[in-house]
Amino acid sequence: MTETKRMNMIQALNSALDVKMGQDEDVLVFGEDVGYFGGVFRVTEGLQAKHGLKRCFDAPLTEGGIIGSAIGMAAYGLKPVPEIQFADYILPAYDQLVSEAARLRYRSNGEFSAPVTVRTPYGGGIFGGQTHSQSPEAIFAHVTGLKTVIPSNPYDAKGLLIASIECEDPVIFLEPKRLYNGPFYGRPDEELKTWANSGLATADVPVGHYEVPLGRASLVREGSEVTVLAYGTMVHVAEAGIADAGVDAELIDLRSIVPLDIDAITASVRKTGRCVILHEASRFGGFGGELSALVQERCFDYLRAPIERVAGYDMPYPHAFEWDYFPGPIRLAEAIKAAVEYR
Amino acid sequence: MPQEDARVTKSNLPRLELHIPEPPSRPDTEVSFAHVNRGEAGAVRRPDIAEHESNMRDLPYELIRVLDDDDRAVGPWDPKLAPETLIKGLRAMVLTRAFDDRLFRAHRQGKTSFYMKSTGEEAISAAQSMALDKGDMFFPTYRAMAWLHARNYPLTTLCNQIFSNAEDPLAGKQLPILHSAREYDFYSISGNLGVRFVHAVGWAMASAYKNDTKISLAYVGDGTTAEGDFHEAMTFAAAYRAPTILCVTNNQYAISSFAGFAAPERLPFAAKALAYGFPGIKVDGNDFLAVWGATQWAAERARTNNGPTLIEFYTYRAEGHSTSDDPSAYRPKDEAKHWPLGDPVERLKDHLIALGAWDEERHAALEAELKEKVKIAVKEAEAIGTLGQSKPPIEEMFEDVFAEKDWRLKEQLRELKRRRAGDSAAGEGA
Ligand SMILES: Cc1ncc(C[n+]2csc(CCOP(=O)(O)OP(=O)(O)O)c2C)c(N)n1
């Protein structure tokens, strides 16, 4: 029997880092405020005290420098796990990620590579306004050579982070900060539950080493009438929306968007004949567009309704209008009903 | 409201004027290098490697030179190398020049899409290649091929890369001369400037983290110092006292823009180190011995946990920026001839002659020998194929995007192969 503990997502991520640092001296963690202080979200708490100053340390406030130096470390042979404090602030490092980390292996024909795991909290629903709420997954999905991983619960968070650190490719690891402390169903007026008292099995996290493989989606809810594709915070919102719609929907948590579990998606849509895609990022050019195109190409003969996309509106993430912007369960339920009632 | 009016119009002040830097000379003016202060060879002091940074703040404003106008090696920065070592260095530089000339012509003949010469700058990467140890990692720019020539990188392989042919070590994935040669401690080059300056710092941090003994070396051009990456690398190098040598190859130009856009004309790039709290030195980049001596000093500092050094190599880009550039459009045609620090090959040659270890005949023979060597290498590579005549296997195109191909790449490879098979079948039918 593997020993498990009730953990929230922060503890699960912390545990993943702790396990990997314990196993492999080449794993090191750094970023703004991650060292002595333990990170603004406490994900790296205690790691410096336990593993030493040189294994988990603070970095100058320069995202380009953090990712650039991590690439150099990885080229040397280390397994750096840098943190970008908010995904909104990853853009100063975008050149490093796109032009360097993603292409180093390709352009050197395998001589050098950059297996860096970039952890960064993303997503809204926390009154973060324009620069503490963004969901930038689509701008990474378009970059050949990068993997992009997004957990939705403590169990997956730890297993996926371990798998990402062990992966030989650079990984953008987006952590839904709205889910750090407990599941969130997209109803801000509802009383919040912590992961510990959520009643969810996904908060039972093995204390030791395990992996959740990249590129494999998880079937959150089996259903026959419509397939809902979601990831991150939106997995829980989707559960609420499905319940509201009162439809027998199948819910797939993609977990990694690159590599994408295309087989799980096509199998489900071919079964249900309908597909609704849900993400928090703004709609135009969002990852939902890619998903929609793939489903259309691969499930055309099976589709009984147009593919629906429910997403953030095409604007910067607003502050006061957060819950109007946020694609919550009501909007999802409408889309599900539209798909099911089509013709 | 009279009060407000008084705030708005300070009528006795002149109007503001925007300053746009202009180079000292243009195609239609006289060459002017009046701003270049050569100083005196051998005159700059060489502090102890453990000296505190605060006692070395005069250094970036002086030009470290070893070879004087009488071709002698003078002063404390003379690395005192054996003549055989100097001849090796000379050989690497002459080879670089011969290779550049031949491959530049290969571009004109349509054998490759692109080429860049490092004429006038050969001493820098040749000396550093020899001065550093095997295992120290070099993060080069595209103008540092003398590093590979000094380490006898196979010329044919270099040509194969430039021709993107079936034997291209980078399998046709990368632009000509954006090389990668791990075995030669030569990091993968890419097209976007500056970005790898920080990699060198991270690499050096990793070496220190592992209690290794290796150091890193990195280049940016004068123009590229204006990129944020320069600041990021300097900040990281300083904070973690990384065992690295960060170098600015100041060849006075970034394509058509003179160095005055990246730093005010009378401020040495080396002085930028002062703001970061580690030493900066300015070195005659056309002086093989000065480059070597300075590199040795910086390497010793790095190897003994005394931290990073910024070296500005003061030099001149004697030829066009690349095969796509005509410098006579923005600077006087004969400017290179007037460069006050001369030509690095000639200066080392003259020094060896002054030592009695070399003569014009041997030099001419060396040039002929290396020209022939390059010719043979180019022929060998041409036999495999030049651009478009020969290609690596198409499967290679899909390799190394990731460690393992995902379903997209597998499908796309299948699709491409199917189309190719269809094409050739159709071709046969016609
Ligand atoms: C980020 C980026 N911006 C612009 C370019 C286009 N470019 C290529 S070389 C060059 C000039 C570089 O000048 P410098 O750094 O002085 O080096 P040099 O070519 O003189 O050795 C420019 C602008 C580029 N490759 N990358």
PDB file of C-alpha atoms in Angstrom, chain A residues 3-13 15 152-158 179-183 185 193-207 210 236:
ATOM      1  CA  GLU A   3       1.119   5.882   1.851  1.00  0.00           C
ATOM      2  CA  THR A   4      -1.082   8.851   0.961  1.00  0.00           C
ATOM      3  CA  LYS A   5      -1.911  12.152   2.599  1.00  0.00           C
ATOM      4  CA  ARG A   6      -4.671  14.711   2.079  1.00  0.00           C
ATOM      5  CA  MET A   7      -2.917  17.542   0.273  1.00  0.00           C
ATOM      6  CA  ASN A   8      -3.948  20.735  -1.355  1.00  0.00           C
ATOM      7  CA  MET A   9      -2.402  21.559  -4.720  1.00  0.00           C
ATOM      8  CA  ILE A  10       0.338  23.691  -3.169  1.00  0.00           C
ATOM      9  CA  GLN A  11       1.381  20.860  -0.894  1.00  0.00           C
ATOM     10  CA  ALA A  12       1.224  18.371  -3.744  1.00  0.00           C
ATOM     11  CA  LEU A  13       3.480  20.532  -5.921  1.00  0.00           C
ATOM     12  CA  SER A  15       5.924  17.367  -2.454  1.00  0.00           C
ATOM     13  CA  SER A 152      -6.595  20.272 -12.245  1.00  0.00           C
ATOM     14  CA  ASN A 153      -6.199  18.551  -8.873  1.00  0.00           C
ATOM     15  CA  PRO A 154      -3.525  17.738  -6.266  1.00  0.00           C
ATOM     16  CA  TYR A 155      -2.968  14.139  -7.374  1.00  0.00           C
ATOM     17  CA  ASP A 156      -2.369  15.085 -11.006  1.00  0.00           C
ATOM     18  CA  ALA A 157      -0.392  18.165 -10.011  1.00  0.00           C
ATOM     19  CA  LYS A 158       2.240  16.118  -8.231  1.00  0.00           C
ATOM     20  CA  LEU A 179      -7.293  25.653  -7.464  1.00  0.00           C
ATOM     21  CA  TYR A 180      -4.292  25.914  -5.153  1.00  0.00           C
ATOM     22  CA  ASN A 181      -6.364  25.680  -1.996  1.00  0.00           C
ATOM     23  CA  GLY A 182      -9.510  23.930  -3.110  1.00  0.00           C
ATOM     24  CA  PRO A 183     -11.702  23.015  -6.069  1.00  0.00           C
ATOM     25  CA  TYR A 185     -16.819  25.341  -9.546  1.00  0.00           C
ATOM     26  CA  LYS A 193     -14.185  23.983   0.191  1.00  0.00           C
ATOM     27  CA  THR A 194     -10.565  23.169   0.822  1.00  0.00           C
ATOM     28  CA  TRP A 195      -9.101  20.156  -0.904  1.00  0.00           C
ATOM     29  CA  ALA A 196      -9.023  18.404   2.479  1.00  0.00           C
ATOM     30  CA  ASN A 197     -12.751  18.733   3.020  1.00  0.00           C
ATOM     31  CA  SER A 198     -13.708  18.572  -0.645  1.00  0.00           C
ATOM     32  CA  GLY A 199     -14.550  14.897  -0.419  1.00  0.00           C
ATOM     33  CA  LEU A 200     -12.559  14.397  -3.602  1.00  0.00           C
ATOM     34  CA  ALA A 201     -10.285  11.402  -3.956  1.00  0.00           C
ATOM     35  CA  THR A 202      -7.890  13.508  -6.017  1.00  0.00           C
ATOM     36  CA  ALA A 203      -6.759  15.186  -2.789  1.00  0.00           C
ATOM     37  CA  ASP A 204      -5.339  11.845  -1.602  1.00  0.00           C
ATOM     38  CA  VAL A 205      -1.771  12.180  -2.730  1.00  0.00           C
ATOM     39  CA  PRO A 206       0.916   9.513  -2.400  1.00  0.00           C
ATOM     40  CA  VAL A 207       3.768  10.891  -0.301  1.00  0.00           C
ATOM     41  CA  TYR A 210       4.802   8.525  -8.804  1.00  0.00           C
ATOM     42  CA  HIS A 236     -14.412  21.773 -12.091  1.00  0.00           C
TER      43      HIS A 236
END
